[in-house]
XYZ file of C-alpha atoms in Angstrom:
610
model
C 56.684 55.136 93.159
C 59.292 54.174 90.562
C 61.516 56.786 88.915
C 61.167 57.561 85.234
C 64.052 56.549 82.990
C 65.099 57.682 79.537
C 65.084 55.177 76.566
C 68.651 54.085 77.440
C 67.581 53.224 80.994
C 69.318 56.090 82.808
C 67.455 57.839 85.645
C 67.265 61.674 85.558
C 69.424 61.858 88.699
C 72.261 59.762 87.245
C 71.984 61.649 83.962
C 72.335 64.982 85.788
C 75.380 63.715 87.675
C 76.920 62.532 84.416
C 76.378 65.927 82.801
C 77.892 67.698 85.799
C 80.980 65.455 85.715
C 81.336 66.018 81.988
C 81.027 69.801 82.344
C 83.544 69.788 85.218
C 86.069 67.803 83.133
C 85.636 70.209 80.225
C 85.905 73.248 82.551
C 89.121 71.923 84.115
C 90.743 71.924 80.675
C 90.234 75.685 80.504
C 93.145 77.803 81.812
C 90.585 80.257 83.209
C 89.262 77.593 85.581
C 92.746 76.728 86.833
C 93.504 80.432 87.332
C 90.181 80.899 89.085
C 90.857 78.018 91.476
C 94.334 79.370 92.249
C 92.885 82.836 92.886
C 90.126 81.349 95.057
C 92.697 79.483 97.162
C 94.941 82.524 97.467
C 92.188 84.906 98.579
C 90.641 82.358 100.893
C 93.989 82.353 102.713
C 94.582 86.112 102.505
C 91.042 87.264 103.327
C 88.860 84.531 104.838
C 91.443 82.773 107.044
C 92.656 85.937 108.881
C 89.064 86.907 109.659
C 88.289 83.410 110.957
C 91.488 83.599 113.021
C 90.488 86.838 114.781
C 86.983 85.489 115.385
C 88.460 82.356 116.985
C 90.643 84.533 119.223
C 87.417 85.915 120.697
C 86.197 82.484 121.854
C 89.427 80.555 122.572
C 91.699 80.864 125.588
C 94.773 82.898 124.732
C 98.312 82.431 126.059
C 98.585 83.839 129.586
C 94.822 83.709 130.263
C 94.474 80.018 131.198
C 94.129 80.824 134.901
C 91.448 83.427 134.288
C 89.386 81.277 131.949
C 89.854 78.016 133.854
C 90.818 76.135 130.688
C 93.867 75.231 128.641
C 95.287 77.492 125.950
C 93.154 77.054 122.828
C 90.098 75.726 124.667
C 86.681 77.268 124.081
C 85.675 80.069 126.439
C 83.138 82.850 126.840
C 85.517 84.804 129.090
C 86.389 87.472 126.509
C 82.769 87.963 125.473
C 81.800 88.418 129.111
C 84.752 90.726 129.795
C 83.936 92.915 126.784
C 80.154 93.116 127.149
C 79.236 92.377 130.785
C 82.208 92.929 133.113
C 82.699 96.025 135.323
C 85.123 97.451 132.750
C 82.818 96.729 129.774
C 81.456 100.269 129.963
C 84.914 101.774 129.327
C 86.036 99.044 126.967
C 83.019 98.640 124.662
C 79.779 100.425 125.481
C 81.180 103.938 125.863
C 83.379 103.627 122.727
C 80.365 102.233 120.848
C 78.233 105.188 121.942
C 81.018 107.599 120.961
C 81.472 105.887 117.584
C 77.761 106.090 116.783
C 77.405 109.686 117.985
C 80.410 110.809 115.935
C 79.209 108.901 112.866
C 75.652 110.220 112.997
C 76.887 113.737 113.752
C 79.289 113.626 110.806
C 76.514 112.308 108.555
C 74.132 115.087 109.633
C 76.654 117.895 109.093
C 77.914 116.497 105.787
C 74.347 116.034 104.509
C 73.524 119.686 105.163
C 76.767 121.128 103.776
C 77.184 118.584 100.971
C 73.533 118.766 99.942
C 73.651 122.546 99.568
C 76.955 122.430 97.680
C 75.791 119.598 95.411
C 72.687 121.610 94.491
C 74.707 124.784 93.890
C 77.210 122.991 91.652
C 74.732 120.826 89.762
C 71.578 122.907 89.442
C 72.453 126.613 89.660
C 74.398 129.289 87.795
C 76.815 129.858 90.686
C 80.131 131.455 89.719
C 83.057 129.052 89.042
C 80.884 125.908 89.127
C 83.389 123.775 87.232
C 86.279 124.814 89.459
C 84.335 124.129 92.656
C 83.176 120.752 91.275
C 86.788 119.557 91.556
C 88.044 121.796 94.385
C 85.372 120.698 96.856
C 86.333 117.028 96.612
C 89.985 117.756 97.498
C 89.352 117.100 101.242
C 88.852 113.416 100.487
C 92.110 113.277 98.519
C 93.974 114.230 101.720
C 94.430 112.025 104.810
C 91.707 112.701 107.399
C 94.218 113.154 110.199
C 95.820 116.014 108.241
C 92.885 118.082 109.439
C 93.172 116.653 112.972
C 96.765 117.858 113.255
C 95.788 121.256 111.862
C 93.003 121.442 114.463
C 95.378 120.697 117.336
C 97.838 123.261 115.982
C 95.097 125.908 116.149
C 93.009 124.882 119.171
C 95.345 122.930 121.435
C 95.383 124.036 125.080
C 97.755 123.207 127.923
C 95.480 120.516 129.395
C 97.817 117.848 128.038
C 101.021 119.905 128.201
C 103.442 120.420 125.335
C 103.586 123.379 122.985
C 100.844 126.001 122.951
C 98.215 126.109 120.255
C 97.869 129.206 118.115
C 94.765 130.544 119.826
C 96.280 130.067 123.269
C 99.443 131.826 122.104
C 97.224 134.752 121.067
C 95.659 134.954 124.546
C 92.506 132.840 124.119
C 92.424 129.418 125.757
C 89.956 127.109 123.954
C 87.834 124.928 126.268
C 88.505 121.203 126.271
C 85.260 120.408 124.420
C 86.444 122.558 121.497
C 90.090 121.471 121.571
C 89.509 117.718 121.910
C 86.861 115.034 121.831
C 83.541 114.646 120.073
C 83.004 118.141 118.622
C 86.265 118.481 116.650
C 86.232 114.800 115.586
C 82.691 115.162 114.248
C 83.455 118.413 112.411
C 86.622 117.041 110.810
C 85.020 113.783 109.672
C 82.030 115.711 108.313
C 84.275 117.975 106.226
C 86.404 115.022 105.113
C 83.420 112.979 103.919
C 81.299 115.824 102.520
C 82.739 115.037 99.048
C 80.749 111.758 99.097
C 77.533 113.765 99.287
C 78.729 116.183 96.610
C 79.733 113.365 94.258
C 76.785 111.006 94.674
C 73.961 113.448 95.406
C 75.266 116.011 92.919
C 75.542 113.462 90.138
C 71.956 112.305 90.779
C 70.712 115.910 90.813
C 72.373 116.584 87.485
C 70.540 113.641 85.887
C 67.220 114.799 87.334
C 64.736 115.928 84.659
C 63.704 119.565 85.187
C 60.434 118.923 83.362
C 59.158 117.027 86.422
C 59.540 120.181 88.497
C 57.902 122.291 85.770
C 54.918 119.942 85.588
C 54.419 119.991 89.356
C 54.721 123.786 89.421
C 52.088 124.103 86.695
C 49.746 122.008 88.859
C 50.191 124.476 91.706
C 52.708 122.606 93.876
C 54.900 124.747 96.132
C 58.714 124.536 96.137
C 58.644 122.653 99.449
C 56.076 120.195 98.138
C 58.112 119.606 94.962
C 61.310 119.027 96.953
C 59.645 116.658 99.459
C 57.345 114.700 97.125
C 59.337 114.577 93.868
C 63.018 115.453 94.236
C 63.892 113.664 97.501
C 62.248 110.298 96.623
C 64.181 110.230 93.346
C 67.407 111.127 95.175
C 66.987 108.348 97.764
C 69.430 105.807 96.223
C 72.213 108.403 95.982
C 71.582 109.764 99.480
C 71.380 106.317 101.059
C 74.619 105.222 99.381
C 76.412 108.357 100.568
C 75.110 108.046 104.140
C 75.999 104.351 104.419
C 79.444 104.953 102.919
C 80.172 107.698 105.457
C 78.913 105.549 108.343
C 81.044 102.574 107.275
C 84.120 104.804 106.952
C 83.528 106.359 110.393
C 83.399 102.896 112.013
C 87.037 102.212 111.213
C 88.403 105.777 111.380
C 91.423 105.732 113.681
C 93.753 108.673 113.067
C 91.375 111.555 113.853
C 90.040 109.887 117.014
C 93.587 109.032 118.119
C 94.918 112.575 117.727
C 91.893 114.424 119.136
C 90.288 111.846 121.435
C 93.206 110.302 123.286
C 94.151 113.453 125.277
C 90.713 113.504 126.956
C 90.149 109.717 126.972
C 87.436 109.957 124.301
C 87.573 106.432 122.918
C 85.837 105.085 119.829
C 85.777 101.402 118.869
C 88.862 101.764 116.669
C 91.012 103.339 119.416
C 89.698 100.884 122.026
C 90.718 98.022 119.728
C 94.157 99.602 119.260
C 94.685 99.998 122.996
C 93.739 96.371 123.676
C 96.126 95.166 120.987
C 98.840 97.340 122.538
C 98.237 95.801 125.966
C 98.216 92.285 124.454
C 94.554 91.661 125.294
C 94.210 89.530 122.158
C 90.923 87.894 123.122
C 89.178 91.182 123.898
C 90.670 92.686 120.716
C 89.126 89.784 118.814
C 85.690 90.560 120.254
C 86.061 94.273 119.416
C 87.277 93.524 115.882
C 84.365 91.145 115.358
C 81.951 93.804 116.614
C 83.322 96.375 114.166
C 83.118 93.825 111.317
C 79.519 92.922 112.160
C 78.533 96.598 112.262
C 80.201 97.144 108.876
C 78.535 94.120 107.282
C 75.123 95.044 108.728
C 75.538 98.563 107.363
C 76.189 97.333 103.830
C 73.299 94.847 103.996
C 70.939 97.597 105.159
C 72.257 99.757 102.316
C 71.522 97.017 99.771
C 67.955 96.629 101.078
C 67.203 100.361 101.246
C 68.627 101.043 97.799
C 66.537 98.199 96.370
C 63.441 99.747 97.950
C 64.413 103.242 96.816
C 64.751 102.086 93.210
C 60.981 101.872 93.079
C 61.214 105.614 92.479
C 62.654 105.837 88.982
C 62.391 108.110 86.012
C 62.819 107.156 82.402
C 65.246 109.489 80.673
C 64.838 110.496 77.059
C 66.069 112.962 74.486
C 63.435 115.365 75.752
C 64.761 115.428 79.313
C 66.038 118.773 80.556
C 68.531 119.984 83.157
C 67.644 123.650 83.497
C 69.859 125.665 85.842
C 68.251 127.738 88.567
C 69.021 131.456 88.233
C 70.344 132.635 91.598
C 70.232 136.344 90.672
C 71.026 138.329 93.827
C 72.060 135.171 95.722
C 74.712 134.237 93.161
C 77.551 136.009 94.947
C 76.599 134.800 98.486
C 76.263 131.228 97.150
C 79.729 131.418 95.605
C 81.031 132.888 98.863
C 79.583 129.958 100.816
C 81.306 127.431 98.530
C 84.572 129.363 98.811
C 84.261 129.467 102.620
C 83.770 125.666 102.814
C 86.799 125.151 100.567
C 88.846 127.499 102.752
C 88.016 125.800 106.062
C 88.259 122.258 104.674
C 91.418 122.656 102.569
C 92.997 126.103 102.576
C 93.094 126.759 106.330
C 94.302 123.284 107.422
C 97.086 123.111 104.825
C 98.156 126.727 105.452
C 98.146 126.166 109.215
C 100.274 123.037 108.955
C 102.754 124.722 106.641
C 103.085 127.887 108.752
C 103.556 125.790 111.894
C 106.615 124.184 110.276
C 108.308 127.530 109.581
C 107.712 129.259 112.946
C 109.827 129.127 116.092
C 106.974 130.345 118.305
C 103.353 129.511 117.407
C 101.204 132.329 115.942
C 103.897 135.036 116.132
C 103.818 136.609 112.682
C 107.116 138.505 112.698
C 109.959 138.049 110.230
C 112.487 136.971 112.879
C 110.118 134.195 113.991
C 110.092 132.486 110.583
C 112.632 129.737 110.015
C 113.410 126.708 107.876
C 115.099 124.909 110.774
C 112.348 122.330 111.089
C 112.850 121.416 107.430
C 116.608 121.850 106.884
C 118.164 122.905 110.205
C 121.012 121.234 112.095
C 121.886 121.059 115.817
C 118.352 121.876 116.884
C 117.587 122.388 120.569
C 115.535 119.206 120.957
C 116.160 115.963 122.824
C 116.093 113.496 119.925
C 115.192 115.204 116.639
C 118.239 117.471 116.272
C 117.991 117.950 112.501
C 115.377 119.288 110.121
C 112.951 116.672 108.931
C 114.421 116.557 105.412
C 117.837 115.752 106.899
C 116.521 113.012 109.185
C 117.423 109.455 108.101
C 114.207 108.120 109.653
C 112.105 110.177 107.226
C 113.859 108.791 104.166
C 113.706 105.281 105.596
C 109.953 105.690 106.119
C 109.591 107.170 102.620
C 111.474 104.229 101.097
C 109.364 101.773 103.115
C 106.210 103.543 101.933
C 107.171 103.410 98.262
C 108.406 99.823 98.478
C 105.490 98.413 100.523
C 102.693 100.387 98.888
C 104.247 100.157 95.406
C 104.766 96.396 95.590
C 101.300 95.771 96.998
C 99.701 98.014 94.370
C 101.420 96.328 91.409
C 100.540 92.867 92.703
C 96.963 94.016 93.436
C 96.596 95.348 89.899
C 97.842 92.117 88.320
C 95.736 89.921 90.607
C 92.721 92.137 89.986
C 93.064 91.639 86.236
C 93.440 87.860 86.712
C 90.371 87.806 88.970
C 88.424 89.726 86.335
C 89.626 87.307 83.639
C 88.601 84.279 85.709
C 85.224 85.719 86.765
C 84.216 86.643 83.211
C 85.713 83.690 81.317
C 85.358 80.654 83.602
C 82.586 78.198 82.649
C 82.164 77.334 86.366
C 79.669 79.964 87.487
C 79.950 79.204 91.252
C 83.701 79.826 91.026
C 83.148 83.224 89.427
C 80.546 84.181 92.038
C 82.871 83.125 94.880
C 85.791 85.143 93.480
C 83.611 88.214 93.009
C 82.344 88.048 96.608
C 85.540 87.080 98.416
C 87.576 89.882 96.801
C 84.897 92.408 97.776
C 84.714 91.257 101.405
C 87.568 93.475 102.739
C 85.414 96.476 101.787
C 82.947 95.373 104.487
C 85.654 95.182 107.164
C 87.086 98.436 108.579
C 90.849 98.709 108.142
C 91.830 98.474 111.807
C 89.745 95.307 112.273
C 91.314 93.797 109.161
C 94.779 94.670 110.517
C 93.902 92.977 113.815
C 92.874 89.879 111.850
C 96.268 89.792 110.111
C 98.068 90.269 113.409
C 96.125 87.316 114.829
C 97.034 85.048 111.917
C 100.657 85.983 111.280
C 101.937 86.921 114.755
C 103.142 83.334 115.302
C 104.298 80.541 113.015
C 101.450 78.455 111.624
C 102.550 75.344 109.761
C 105.068 76.183 107.026
C 104.266 79.917 107.199
C 106.686 81.687 109.586
C 105.738 84.510 111.933
C 105.603 87.636 109.763
C 104.935 90.318 112.393
C 107.654 92.967 112.260
C 108.442 92.312 108.589
C 107.457 94.139 105.420
C 105.826 90.944 104.156
C 102.846 91.213 106.529
C 102.260 94.832 105.481
C 102.412 93.967 101.778
C 100.090 90.964 102.153
C 97.594 92.919 104.262
C 97.606 95.838 101.823
C 97.107 93.512 98.832
C 94.086 91.910 100.480
C 92.707 95.233 101.735
C 92.878 96.835 98.274
C 91.423 93.916 96.305
C 87.863 95.355 96.242
C 89.154 98.207 94.058
C 91.602 96.178 91.964
C 89.192 93.288 91.336
C 86.324 95.589 90.369
C 88.594 97.356 87.893
C 89.627 93.969 86.447
C 86.074 92.596 86.234
C 84.778 95.774 84.619
C 87.583 95.712 82.051
C 87.171 92.043 81.117
C 83.402 92.387 80.705
C 84.099 94.870 77.924
C 86.556 92.565 76.118
C 85.013 89.947 73.848
C 86.417 86.434 73.402
C 87.022 86.838 69.669
C 90.658 88.122 69.794
C 91.700 85.269 72.091
C 89.812 82.657 70.110
C 91.447 83.809 66.880
C 94.901 83.571 68.508
C 94.056 80.152 69.953
C 93.060 78.856 66.493
C 96.434 80.116 65.246
C 98.156 77.957 67.887
C 98.903 80.605 70.507
C 99.212 79.367 74.101
C 97.438 80.919 77.084
C 100.454 82.852 78.430
C 101.216 84.234 74.969
C 97.581 85.298 74.548
C 97.597 87.057 77.932
C 100.851 88.959 77.377
C 100.276 89.842 73.707
C 96.505 90.382 73.579
C 94.698 90.740 76.925
C 97.240 92.830 78.862
C 98.025 95.282 76.001
C 94.302 95.825 75.341
C 93.539 96.253 79.050
C 96.634 98.236 80.032
C 94.472 101.234 81.012
C 92.462 99.122 83.440
C 95.666 97.566 84.771
C 97.055 101.046 85.441
C 93.812 101.935 87.249
C 94.029 98.747 89.305
C 97.560 99.740 90.369
C 97.095 103.473 90.937
C 93.937 103.334 93.045
C 95.494 101.004 95.682
C 98.723 103.054 95.555
C 96.970 106.346 96.344
C 94.830 104.737 99.032
C 97.872 103.043 100.568
C 99.979 106.218 100.602
C 97.527 108.012 102.903
C 96.371 104.914 104.824
C 96.900 104.719 108.576
C 94.500 102.238 110.192
C 96.107 99.189 108.576
C 99.710 100.259 109.194
C 99.325 101.519 112.765
C 98.613 97.979 114.002
C 101.078 96.052 111.827
C 104.087 98.387 111.488
C 107.008 98.461 113.925
C 109.741 101.163 114.061
C 111.895 99.282 111.535
C 108.985 99.083 109.061
C 107.610 102.579 109.654
C 105.863 104.176 106.705
C 105.298 107.919 106.419
C 101.902 107.805 108.118
C 103.051 105.807 111.159
C 106.261 107.833 111.386
C 104.243 111.059 111.594
C 102.050 109.520 114.301
C 105.132 108.597 116.342
C 106.297 112.212 116.080
C 102.872 113.302 117.365
C 103.295 110.956 120.354
C 106.706 112.530 121.094
C 105.231 116.075 120.802
C 107.465 117.009 117.845
C 104.610 119.029 116.385
C 106.451 120.848 113.601
C 108.169 117.695 112.349
C 104.902 115.715 112.457
C 103.104 118.437 110.513
C 105.892 118.499 107.915
C 105.609 114.735 107.344
C 101.829 114.995 107.073
C 102.227 117.723 104.431
C 104.510 115.405 102.465
C 101.917 112.595 102.685
C 99.102 114.982 101.709
C 101.120 116.204 98.714
C 101.812 112.655 97.554
C 98.142 111.688 97.930
C 96.820 114.806 96.186
C 99.228 114.906 93.247
C 99.046 111.118 92.956
C 95.279 111.399 92.589
C 95.632 114.072 89.914
C 98.217 111.984 88.061
C 95.957 108.925 88.263
C 93.041 110.897 86.838
C 95.195 112.210 83.998
C 96.698 108.820 83.136
C 93.394 106.970 83.299
C 91.426 109.849 81.719
C 88.913 109.771 84.565
C 87.600 112.502 86.810
C 86.287 112.161 90.352
C 84.038 115.129 89.748
C 82.725 113.816 86.438
C 79.148 114.807 85.914
C 79.184 117.663 88.405
C 80.714 120.632 86.670
C 78.711 120.350 83.484
């Protein structure tokens, strides 16, 4: 059958190819396309290539393993897959950590759903005392590093099973059992309290938008409270609940600090700590398999979330001016409800921070006498310790770690903010739609990969020289590059959101007047979008300040940041000094978050306090 041609004799296929070539030539004249291609190349190298590198480590013979695998270095092998999943040590290396990871994650989700669901309802739908204050106060646990609470827990519940200084309860005459001092129970409780704010934010915001008239109508038809909650409220809350649950699960997959502090003493391994131990023992191939497993779990989780949320959106309500958000009158339960919220705030924020602070100003744990209080651990000299003979504020290592933190995190955050704005500019303005889609997806990909797996990927790529790129392990450069890539989901989303709200008219007017692209960017786009640029810088900065999983794999003593420095002090059993550093990190994270909210005129608790 012959093809149909147009009057000029061109076939549809050749005509389509001609149009595509013409559109490509026109698109390549646009600065946005050039910027987009540069960004695509950069993030392919910073995000895609490291992940491919760690995946290849899992199936290629590594240096020193040629005899075991029976092949040359770099040859294909299933040795590491077999060792991780099927060998006699697979139970300790993968299956037991996987079981522990899942049990901790599901336990944390269950506890946070119960506590967070009650608090979200109290804040959003009742006349509880101090609702507005609690709406902000109850999300403070997420502003602080998770392992802040782990160190507070060990300060209170530590027993002499692992030696070292006594915990407070043991000093008072009560020795906590191992299951309470270490392992699954405390890890689950701490992660549940740390991630409860997700439930409060997402579920509470959805509850506040819920139309009270739906409940009134069901009540008029004779439905009971239980029936209303099960058949009306919960189906409409599904998207918010699913998002919160999946977010908590994904975060628990890569959580390292809490499991390291509370699990290591009793050999309670999760996938993150098992990966860390294999990297420490230079089992690169096995580490590659573990990192790939964590990545796959994270990606599967987000894909399941996308499917479930799409299904849950079948339950929708149409809001209108007549919608109502009537508060439930608690009456006699108003004071107990407020007391419950205050109790959760106390155990999730007040008690941990107070415990850490008091531990840094006491010679002997839990002895509340005036002569026992001291500032030696902050400002003392000639202390009776082996290595740390000065107060933490007089220790050069602290200030070196603080400088490294500000330099590494600050540099990465500024670059992330600028790149995020450029990504947003390219995604929104480029005429090549596939390029915009690729940039949007590739910059979001690090969100699917837990931090410790992403760090392992960077270690795999940059541990040795590859072509013109030298070995970067042990330098600040690898930390900055990894942090830039890891924070791009936040920076790029801020940039895309900002550019979608900026029309082309100001730029087009300047272009007609003869203004070049760089002049238009610096005089029009950046000044208009300076608020979004600040957001794209501050969010990565705050996240980087309290981050641990990424740094614990890539930092060495000379590039210690505050988080890794505090962890080294924990390893050396300098409890008071470690707690002091953690308080400094927590203060920076908390006040940095408040400053970011003030500068960007945003509020994490927006929509909850009413």
